[in-house]
PDB file of C-alpha atoms in Angstrom:
ATOM      1  CA  ALA A  13      41.202  27.992  -9.407  1.00 70.00           C
ATOM      2  CA  GLU A  14      40.658  27.430 -13.122  1.00 75.00           C
ATOM      3  CA  LEU A  15      38.143  24.622 -12.425  1.00 71.00           C
ATOM      4  CA  ALA A  16      36.275  26.711  -9.823  1.00 69.00           C
ATOM      5  CA  ASN A  17      36.148  29.655 -12.253  1.00 72.00           C
ATOM      6  CA  LYS A  18      34.778  27.471 -15.062  1.00 73.00           C
ATOM      7  CA  ILE A  19      32.124  25.975 -12.755  1.00 70.00           C
ATOM      8  CA  ASN A  20      31.076  29.432 -11.511  1.00 70.00           C
ATOM      9  CA  THR A  21      30.890  30.988 -14.994  1.00 73.00           C
ATOM     10  CA  THR A  22      29.327  28.059 -16.865  1.00 76.00           C
ATOM     11  CA  LEU A  23      27.831  25.282 -14.759  1.00 70.00           C
ATOM     12  CA  VAL A  24      26.309  27.250 -11.845  1.00 72.00           C
ATOM     13  CA  LYS A  25      23.904  28.919 -14.292  1.00 76.00           C
ATOM     14  CA  LEU A  26      22.450  25.526 -15.240  1.00 77.00           C
ATOM     15  CA  ARG A  27      19.594  24.211 -13.089  1.00 77.00           C
ATOM     16  CA  PRO A  28      19.077  20.674 -14.392  1.00 84.00           C
ATOM     17  CA  THR A  29      16.006  18.729 -13.331  1.00 88.00           C
ATOM     18  CA  PHE A  30      14.899  15.230 -14.203  1.00 91.00           C
ATOM     19  CA  GLY A  31      11.790  13.114 -13.996  1.00 93.00           C
ATOM     20  CA  LEU A  32      10.928   9.520 -14.710  1.00 93.00           C
ATOM     21  CA  GLY A  33       7.390   8.182 -14.588  1.00 92.00           C
ATOM     22  CA  LEU A  34       6.668   4.487 -14.536  1.00 86.00           C
ATOM     23  CA  PRO A  35       3.778   3.098 -16.548  1.00 81.00           C
ATOM     24  CA  ASN A  36       0.719   4.542 -14.874  1.00 88.00           C
ATOM     25  CA  THR A  37      -2.347   2.350 -14.597  1.00 91.00           C
ATOM     26  CA  SER A  38      -5.956   3.299 -14.133  1.00 90.00           C
ATOM     27  CA  TYR A  39      -9.458   1.994 -14.538  1.00 92.00           C
ATOM     28  CA  LEU A  40     -12.706   3.907 -14.954  1.00 85.00           C
ATOM     29  CA  SER A  41     -15.957   1.993 -15.061  1.00 90.00           C
ATOM     30  CA  GLY A  42     -18.638   2.421 -17.651  1.00 86.00           C
ATOM     31  CA  PRO A  43     -21.781   4.206 -16.536  1.00 86.00           C
ATOM     32  CA  THR A  44     -23.585   2.477 -13.700  1.00 86.00           C
ATOM     33  CA  ALA A  45     -27.029   3.343 -12.377  1.00 82.00           C
ATOM     34  CA  ASN A  46     -28.006   6.948 -13.087  1.00 85.00           C
ATOM     35  CA  HIS A  47     -24.714   7.900 -14.875  1.00 87.00           C
ATOM     36  CA  TRP A  48     -22.326   7.246 -11.963  1.00 93.00           C
ATOM     37  CA  TYR A  49     -18.734   6.175 -12.695  1.00 93.00           C
ATOM     38  CA  TRP A  50     -16.022   4.875 -10.387  1.00 94.00           C
ATOM     39  CA  GLY A  51     -12.387   3.969 -10.791  1.00 95.00           C
ATOM     40  CA  TRP A  52      -8.901   3.600  -9.397  1.00 96.00           C
ATOM     41  CA  GLY A  53      -5.364   4.395 -10.443  1.00 94.00           C
ATOM     42  CA  LEU A  54      -1.728   3.931  -9.539  1.00 95.00           C
ATOM     43  CA  PHE A  55       0.961   6.484 -10.372  1.00 93.00           C
ATOM     44  CA  ALA A  56       4.712   6.305  -9.669  1.00 95.00           C
ATOM     45  CA  GLN A  57       7.521   8.724 -10.468  1.00 95.00           C
ATOM     46  CA  ALA A  58      11.005   9.837  -9.492  1.00 95.00           C
ATOM     47  CA  SER A  59      12.021  13.469  -9.927  1.00 95.00           C
ATOM     48  CA  GLY A  60      14.662  15.832  -8.742  1.00 94.00           C
ATOM     49  CA  ARG A  61      17.115  18.587  -9.357  1.00 91.00           C
ATOM     50  CA  LEU A  62      20.866  18.796  -9.097  1.00 87.00           C
ATOM     51  CA  GLY A  63      23.590  21.262  -9.896  1.00 83.00           C
ATOM     52  CA  PHE A  64      26.576  23.283  -8.740  1.00 81.00           C
ATOM     53  CA  ASN A  65      26.572  25.956  -6.014  1.00 80.00           C
ATOM     54  CA  PRO A  66      28.551  29.166  -6.591  1.00 77.00           C
ATOM     55  CA  SER A  67      31.933  28.944  -4.849  1.00 72.00           C
ATOM     56  CA  VAL A  68      35.069  30.971  -4.397  1.00 64.00           C
ATOM     57  CA  LEU A  69      37.498  28.138  -3.612  1.00 74.00           C
ATOM     58  CA  VAL A  70      36.067  24.598  -3.631  1.00 76.00           C
ATOM     59  CA  PRO A  71      33.064  23.906  -5.902  1.00 77.00           C
ATOM     60  CA  SER A  72      30.115  22.061  -4.386  1.00 83.00           C
ATOM     61  CA  LEU A  73      27.037  20.256  -5.651  1.00 85.00           C
ATOM     62  CA  TYR A  74      23.436  20.159  -4.438  1.00 87.00           C
ATOM     63  CA  TYR A  75      20.698  17.613  -5.058  1.00 90.00           C
ATOM     64  CA  ASP A  76      17.058  17.116  -4.100  1.00 91.00           C
ATOM     65  CA  ILE A  77      15.414  13.850  -5.185  1.00 94.00           C
ATOM     66  CA  ASN A  78      11.859  12.572  -4.609  1.00 94.00           C
ATOM     67  CA  ALA A  79      10.345   9.170  -5.359  1.00 95.00           C
ATOM     68  CA  ASP A  80       6.534   9.025  -5.206  1.00 95.00           C
ATOM     69  CA  ILE A  81       3.917   6.315  -5.366  1.00 96.00           C
ATOM     70  CA  VAL A  82       0.286   7.409  -5.498  1.00 95.00           C
ATOM     71  CA  PRO A  83      -2.686   5.031  -5.368  1.00 96.00           C
ATOM     72  CA  MET A  84      -6.021   6.781  -5.946  1.00 95.00           C
ATOM     73  CA  LEU A  85      -9.773   6.212  -6.023  1.00 97.00           C
ATOM     74  CA  ASN A  86     -12.208   8.300  -8.042  1.00 95.00           C
ATOM     75  CA  ILE A  87     -15.907   8.774  -8.529  1.00 96.00           C
ATOM     76  CA  ALA A  88     -17.747  10.827 -11.128  1.00 95.00           C
ATOM     77  CA  LYS A  89     -21.310  11.744 -12.054  1.00 93.00           C
ATOM     78  CA  GLY A  90     -22.587  12.608 -15.527  1.00 90.00           C
ATOM     79  CA  TRP A  91     -25.717  14.507 -16.564  1.00 89.00           C
ATOM     80  CA  ASP A  92     -27.477  14.968 -19.891  1.00 85.00           C
ATOM     81  CA  GLY A  93     -28.613  18.556 -20.406  1.00 77.00           C
ATOM     82  CA  ALA A  94     -27.665  19.684 -16.893  1.00 70.00           C
ATOM     83  CA  LEU A  95     -28.295  23.263 -15.812  1.00 72.00           C
ATOM     84  CA  PHE A  96     -30.354  23.813 -18.977  1.00 77.00           C
ATOM     85  CA  LEU A  97     -27.198  23.455 -21.099  1.00 80.00           C
ATOM     86  CA  PRO A  98     -27.165  21.390 -24.285  1.00 87.00           C
ATOM     87  CA  GLY A  99     -24.878  18.346 -24.299  1.00 89.00           C
ATOM     88  CA  ARG A 100     -23.391  16.530 -21.304  1.00 90.00           C
ATOM     89  CA  LEU A 101     -21.828  17.649 -18.052  1.00 91.00           C
ATOM     90  CA  GLY A 102     -19.586  15.568 -15.780  1.00 92.00           C
ATOM     91  CA  LEU A 103     -18.143  16.191 -12.342  1.00 94.00           C
ATOM     92  CA  GLY A 104     -15.456  13.995 -10.787  1.00 95.00           C
ATOM     93  CA  VAL A 105     -13.481  13.722  -7.557  1.00 96.00           C
ATOM     94  CA  ASN A 106     -10.189  11.912  -7.049  1.00 94.00           C
ATOM     95  CA  VAL A 107      -8.894  10.955  -3.571  1.00 96.00           C
ATOM     96  CA  LYS A 108      -5.202  10.052  -3.467  1.00 95.00           C
ATOM     97  CA  TYR A 109      -2.686   8.763  -0.952  1.00 96.00           C
ATOM     98  CA  LEU A 110       0.850  10.010  -1.601  1.00 95.00           C
ATOM     99  CA  ARG A 111       3.894   8.158  -0.235  1.00 96.00           C
ATOM    100  CA  ARG A 112       7.180  10.004  -0.840  1.00 94.00           C
ATOM    101  CA  GLY A 113      10.809   9.131  -0.235  1.00 93.00           C
ATOM    102  CA  SER A 114      13.022  12.205  -0.242  1.00 92.00           C
ATOM    103  CA  ALA A 115      16.805  12.666  -0.187  1.00 89.00           C
ATOM    104  CA  SER A 116      18.652  15.955  -0.401  1.00 87.00           C
ATOM    105  CA  ASP A 117      21.954  17.555   0.395  1.00 86.00           C
ATOM    106  CA  PRO A 118      22.449  21.286  -0.254  1.00 86.00           C
ATOM    107  CA  ASN A 119      26.245  21.290  -0.147  1.00 83.00           C
ATOM    108  CA  VAL A 120      28.454  18.386  -1.280  1.00 84.00           C
ATOM    109  CA  SER A 121      32.065  19.384  -1.814  1.00 82.00           C
ATOM    110  CA  VAL A 122      33.559  18.001  -5.023  1.00 78.00           C
ATOM    111  CA  LEU A 123      36.631  17.082  -2.950  1.00 78.00           C
ATOM    112  CA  GLN A 124      34.628  14.520  -0.936  1.00 77.00           C
ATOM    113  CA  LEU A 125      32.867  12.770  -3.846  1.00 75.00           C
ATOM    114  CA  ASP A 126      35.154   9.738  -3.758  1.00 78.00           C
ATOM    115  CA  ASN A 127      34.266   9.152  -0.072  1.00 80.00           C
ATOM    116  CA  TYR A 128      30.710  10.530   0.129  1.00 79.00           C
ATOM    117  CA  ASN A 129      27.966   9.076   2.336  1.00 76.00           C
ATOM    118  CA  SER A 130      24.522  10.360   1.438  1.00 76.00           C
ATOM    119  CA  PRO A 131      22.080  11.526   4.119  1.00 76.00           C
ATOM    120  CA  PRO A 132      19.373   9.046   5.114  1.00 75.00           C
ATOM    121  CA  LEU A 133      16.215   8.823   3.024  1.00 82.00           C
ATOM    122  CA  GLN A 134      13.257  10.586   4.626  1.00 88.00           C
ATOM    123  CA  MET A 135       9.784   9.041   4.188  1.00 91.00           C
ATOM    124  CA  GLY A 136       6.504  10.960   4.221  1.00 93.00           C
ATOM    125  CA  SER A 137       2.860  10.483   3.353  1.00 95.00           C
ATOM    126  CA  GLY A 138      -0.380  12.431   3.017  1.00 95.00           C
ATOM    127  CA  LEU A 139      -3.844  12.552   1.499  1.00 96.00           C
ATOM    128  CA  GLY A 140      -4.899  14.741  -1.404  1.00 95.00           C
ATOM    129  CA  LEU A 141      -8.013  15.608  -3.364  1.00 96.00           C
ATOM    130  CA  ASP A 142      -8.483  16.584  -7.015  1.00 95.00           C
ATOM    131  CA  ALA A 143     -11.719  17.684  -8.676  1.00 96.00           C
ATOM    132  CA  GLY A 144     -12.674  18.063 -12.317  1.00 96.00           C
ATOM    133  CA  LEU A 145     -15.502  19.317 -14.493  1.00 95.00           C
ATOM    134  CA  LEU A 146     -16.035  18.208 -18.102  1.00 93.00           C
ATOM    135  CA  TYR A 147     -18.573  19.815 -20.413  1.00 93.00           C
ATOM    136  CA  ARG A 148     -19.414  18.278 -23.824  1.00 92.00           C
ATOM    137  CA  PRO A 149     -21.596  20.702 -25.787  1.00 91.00           C
ATOM    138  CA  THR A 150     -21.412  18.393 -28.852  1.00 89.00           C
ATOM    139  CA  ASP A 151     -19.935  14.989 -29.669  1.00 87.00           C
ATOM    140  CA  ARG A 152     -16.892  16.754 -31.172  1.00 92.00           C
ATOM    141  CA  TRP A 153     -16.092  19.294 -28.426  1.00 93.00           C
ATOM    142  CA  ASN A 154     -14.956  18.889 -24.801  1.00 94.00           C
ATOM    143  CA  VAL A 155     -14.131  21.655 -22.336  1.00 95.00           C
ATOM    144  CA  GLY A 156     -12.553  20.672 -19.023  1.00 96.00           C
ATOM    145  CA  VAL A 157     -11.376  22.311 -15.816  1.00 97.00           C
ATOM    146  CA  THR A 158      -9.262  20.579 -13.164  1.00 95.00           C
ATOM    147  CA  LEU A 159      -8.516  21.638  -9.595  1.00 95.00           C
ATOM    148  CA  MET A 160      -5.465  19.685  -8.422  1.00 92.00           C
ATOM    149  CA  ASP A 161      -4.524  19.338  -4.764  1.00 91.00           C
ATOM    150  CA  ALA A 162      -7.706  21.078  -3.598  1.00 90.00           C
ATOM    151  CA  GLY A 163      -6.994  22.453  -0.144  1.00 86.00           C
ATOM    152  CA  GLY A 164      -3.318  21.496  -0.506  1.00 87.00           C
ATOM    153  CA  THR A 165      -1.785  18.060  -0.101  1.00 87.00           C
ATOM    154  CA  GLN A 166       0.153  18.106   3.165  1.00 89.00           C
ATOM    155  CA  LEU A 167       2.874  15.491   3.627  1.00 90.00           C
ATOM    156  CA  ASP A 168       3.923  14.369   7.095  1.00 90.00           C
ATOM    157  CA  PHE A 169       7.501  13.107   7.135  1.00 87.00           C
ATOM    158  CA  ASP A 170       8.902  10.639   9.652  1.00 81.00           C
ATOM    159  CA  SER A 171      11.517  12.200  11.909  1.00 77.00           C
ATOM    160  CA  LEU A 172      15.145  11.150  11.498  1.00 71.00           C
ATOM    161  CA  ASP A 173      17.803  10.856  14.160  1.00 71.00           C
ATOM    162  CA  ALA A 174      21.217  12.387  13.577  1.00 69.00           C
ATOM    163  CA  LYS A 175      23.281   9.852  11.634  1.00 67.00           C
ATOM    164  CA  ASP A 176      26.660   9.673   9.904  1.00 64.00           C
ATOM    165  CA  GLY A 177      27.415  13.335  10.638  1.00 63.00           C
ATOM    166  CA  PHE A 178      24.083  14.599   9.261  1.00 65.00           C
ATOM    167  CA  ALA A 179      21.816  16.694  11.464  1.00 65.00           C
ATOM    168  CA  ALA A 180      18.541  15.262  12.786  1.00 66.00           C
ATOM    169  CA  LYS A 181      15.370  16.263  10.921  1.00 66.00           C
ATOM    170  CA  PRO A 182      12.024  16.740  12.668  1.00 66.00           C
TER     171      PRO A 182
END
């Protein structure tokens, strides 16, 4: 009872999250014919959240972890004095493929931690689109706007059969 009380009054209020990004790589070409640029990139990260659920008798934990790998291709166009503005204007588009592994369990009793089997990893993937605008009025000033996940990046996850006492997931 003392442990459950301490968890409910102290630890439940915490909502810890974590993230780890691997070295990201990218390449953007120099200007080609008529101020066109092209490039590619690779991004990888693991992120998640974990913590304690409020409980009257037996404390429980929750976790939600994602591991992503994102290869991408991009293309951009630059203009000198576009739209009668001084300086330079650039517009770019980034197409990305997202592959995600996801594991979560909303209720893990602390009494079963020494004999816990995690639910199976669920895999999903989807396509996304980012767009950006960069305006350089002078050589010392840049103003940029980015639209990330234009139209929403929808992930389709593979279905999982019921396994090891965990419910099936569509």
